[in-house]
mmCIF file of C-alpha atoms in Angstrom:
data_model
loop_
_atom_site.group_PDB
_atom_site.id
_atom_site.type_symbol
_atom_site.label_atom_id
_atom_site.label_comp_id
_atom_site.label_asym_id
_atom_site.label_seq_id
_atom_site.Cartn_x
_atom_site.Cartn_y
_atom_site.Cartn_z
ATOM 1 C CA UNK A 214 -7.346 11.300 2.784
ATOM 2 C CA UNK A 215 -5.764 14.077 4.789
ATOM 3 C CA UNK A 216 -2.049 14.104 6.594
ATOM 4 C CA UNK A 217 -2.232 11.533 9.445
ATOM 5 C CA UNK A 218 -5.989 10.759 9.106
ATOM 6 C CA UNK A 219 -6.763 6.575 9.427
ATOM 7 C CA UNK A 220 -8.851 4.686 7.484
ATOM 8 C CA UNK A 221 -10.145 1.336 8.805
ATOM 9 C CA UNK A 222 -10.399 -0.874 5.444
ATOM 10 C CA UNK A 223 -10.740 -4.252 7.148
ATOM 11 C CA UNK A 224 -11.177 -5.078 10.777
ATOM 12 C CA UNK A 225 -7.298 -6.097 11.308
ATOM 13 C CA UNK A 226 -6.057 -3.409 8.626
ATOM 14 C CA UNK A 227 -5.434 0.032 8.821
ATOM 15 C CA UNK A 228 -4.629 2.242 6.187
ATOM 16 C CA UNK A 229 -3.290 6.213 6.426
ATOM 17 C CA UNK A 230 -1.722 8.957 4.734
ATOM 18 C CA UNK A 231 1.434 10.547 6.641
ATOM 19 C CA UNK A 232 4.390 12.648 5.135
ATOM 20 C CA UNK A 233 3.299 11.430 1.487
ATOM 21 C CA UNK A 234 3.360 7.818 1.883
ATOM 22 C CA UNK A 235 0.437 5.449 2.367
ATOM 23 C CA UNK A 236 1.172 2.870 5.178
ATOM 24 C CA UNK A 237 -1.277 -0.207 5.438
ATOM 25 C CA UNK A 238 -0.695 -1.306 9.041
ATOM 26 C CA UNK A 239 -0.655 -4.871 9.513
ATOM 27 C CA UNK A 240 -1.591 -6.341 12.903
ATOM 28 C CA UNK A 241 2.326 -7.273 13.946
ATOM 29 C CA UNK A 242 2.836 -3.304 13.534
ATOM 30 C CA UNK A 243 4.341 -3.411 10.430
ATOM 31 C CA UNK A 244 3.784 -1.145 8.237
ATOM 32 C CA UNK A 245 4.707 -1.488 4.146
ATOM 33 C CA UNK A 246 4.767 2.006 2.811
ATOM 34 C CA UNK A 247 4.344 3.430 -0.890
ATOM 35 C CA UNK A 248 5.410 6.583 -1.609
ATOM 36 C CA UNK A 249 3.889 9.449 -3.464
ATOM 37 C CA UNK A 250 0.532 7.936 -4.038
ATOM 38 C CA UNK A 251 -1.869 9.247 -6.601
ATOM 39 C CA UNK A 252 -4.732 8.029 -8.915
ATOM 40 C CA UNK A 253 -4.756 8.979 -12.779
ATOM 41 C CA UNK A 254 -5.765 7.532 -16.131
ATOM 42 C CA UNK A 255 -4.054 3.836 -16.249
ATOM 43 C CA UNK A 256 -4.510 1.517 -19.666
ATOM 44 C CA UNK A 257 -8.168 0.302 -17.927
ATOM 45 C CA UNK A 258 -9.458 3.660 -16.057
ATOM 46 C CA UNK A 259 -8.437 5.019 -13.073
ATOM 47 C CA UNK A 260 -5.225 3.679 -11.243
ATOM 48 C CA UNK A 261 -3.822 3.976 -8.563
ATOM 49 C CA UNK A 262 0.609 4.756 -8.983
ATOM 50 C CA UNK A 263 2.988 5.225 -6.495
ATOM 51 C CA UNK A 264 6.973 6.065 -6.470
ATOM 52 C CA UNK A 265 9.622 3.689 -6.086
ATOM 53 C CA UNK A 266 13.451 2.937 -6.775
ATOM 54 C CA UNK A 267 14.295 2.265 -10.625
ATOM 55 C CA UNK A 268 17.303 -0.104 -11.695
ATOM 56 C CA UNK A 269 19.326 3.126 -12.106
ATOM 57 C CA UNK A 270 20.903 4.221 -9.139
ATOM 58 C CA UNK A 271 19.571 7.183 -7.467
ATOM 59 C CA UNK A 272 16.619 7.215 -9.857
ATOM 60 C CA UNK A 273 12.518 7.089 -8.989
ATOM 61 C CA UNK A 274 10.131 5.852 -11.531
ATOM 62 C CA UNK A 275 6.101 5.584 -11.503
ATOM 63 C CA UNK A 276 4.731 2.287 -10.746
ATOM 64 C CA UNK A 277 0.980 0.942 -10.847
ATOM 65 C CA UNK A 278 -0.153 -0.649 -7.857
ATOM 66 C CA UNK A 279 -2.754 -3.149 -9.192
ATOM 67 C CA UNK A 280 -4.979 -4.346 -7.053
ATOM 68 C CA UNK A 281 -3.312 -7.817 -6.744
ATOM 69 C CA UNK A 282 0.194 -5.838 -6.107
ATOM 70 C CA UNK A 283 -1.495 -4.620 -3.145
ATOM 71 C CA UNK A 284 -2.801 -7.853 -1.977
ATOM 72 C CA UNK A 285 0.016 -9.710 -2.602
ATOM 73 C CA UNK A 286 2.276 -7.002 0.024
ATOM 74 C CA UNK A 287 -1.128 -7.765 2.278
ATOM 75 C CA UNK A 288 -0.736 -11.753 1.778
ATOM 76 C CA UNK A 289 2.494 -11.874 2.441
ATOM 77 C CA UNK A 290 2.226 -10.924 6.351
ATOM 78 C CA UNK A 291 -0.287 -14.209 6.363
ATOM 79 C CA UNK A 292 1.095 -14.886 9.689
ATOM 80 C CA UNK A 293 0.517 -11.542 11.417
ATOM 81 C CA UNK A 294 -3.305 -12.535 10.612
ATOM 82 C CA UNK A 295 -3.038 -16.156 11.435
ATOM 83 C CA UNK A 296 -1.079 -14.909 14.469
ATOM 84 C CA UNK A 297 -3.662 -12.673 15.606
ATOM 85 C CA UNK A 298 -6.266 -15.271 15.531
ATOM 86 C CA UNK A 299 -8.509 -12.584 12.696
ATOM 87 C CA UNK A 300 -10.017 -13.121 9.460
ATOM 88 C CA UNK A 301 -9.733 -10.403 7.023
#
């Protein structure tokens, strides 16, 4: 996925690449972000990682985004779906 370009995965979501992070745009406008996203070898195939804050101050660390990780973020906005009237 190039700089900017969108991706339509559902018919209320909308996924894109800009500055390094992928946002997922929900249909309120909001827009959860993951930063540095990349696939490589995880413990079951390929996986999908991305960058976030570790317990240490100042510090990054590489996180798998399962699937259900990603869902849950989705799930969570529930009511910018129900709100919209959409089904997913």
């Amino acid at each position: 996925m190039q700089d900017g370009e969108i991706t339509k995965g559902t018919r209320v979501l909308k996924f894109f690449n800009k500055g390094g992070f992928l946002f997922i745009q929900l249909p309120s406008g909001r827009k959860p972000a993951y930063a540095k996203v990349h696939i490589e070898e995880g413990k079951y195939g390929d996986a999908v990682f991305y960058e976030c804050q570790s317990d240490k101050l100042a510090s990054t660390k590489q996180q798998q985004a399962y699937g259900s990780k990603l869902v849950e973020n989705i799930v969570q906005a529930a009511s910018d779906i129900l709100a919209e009237g959409c089904y997913i």
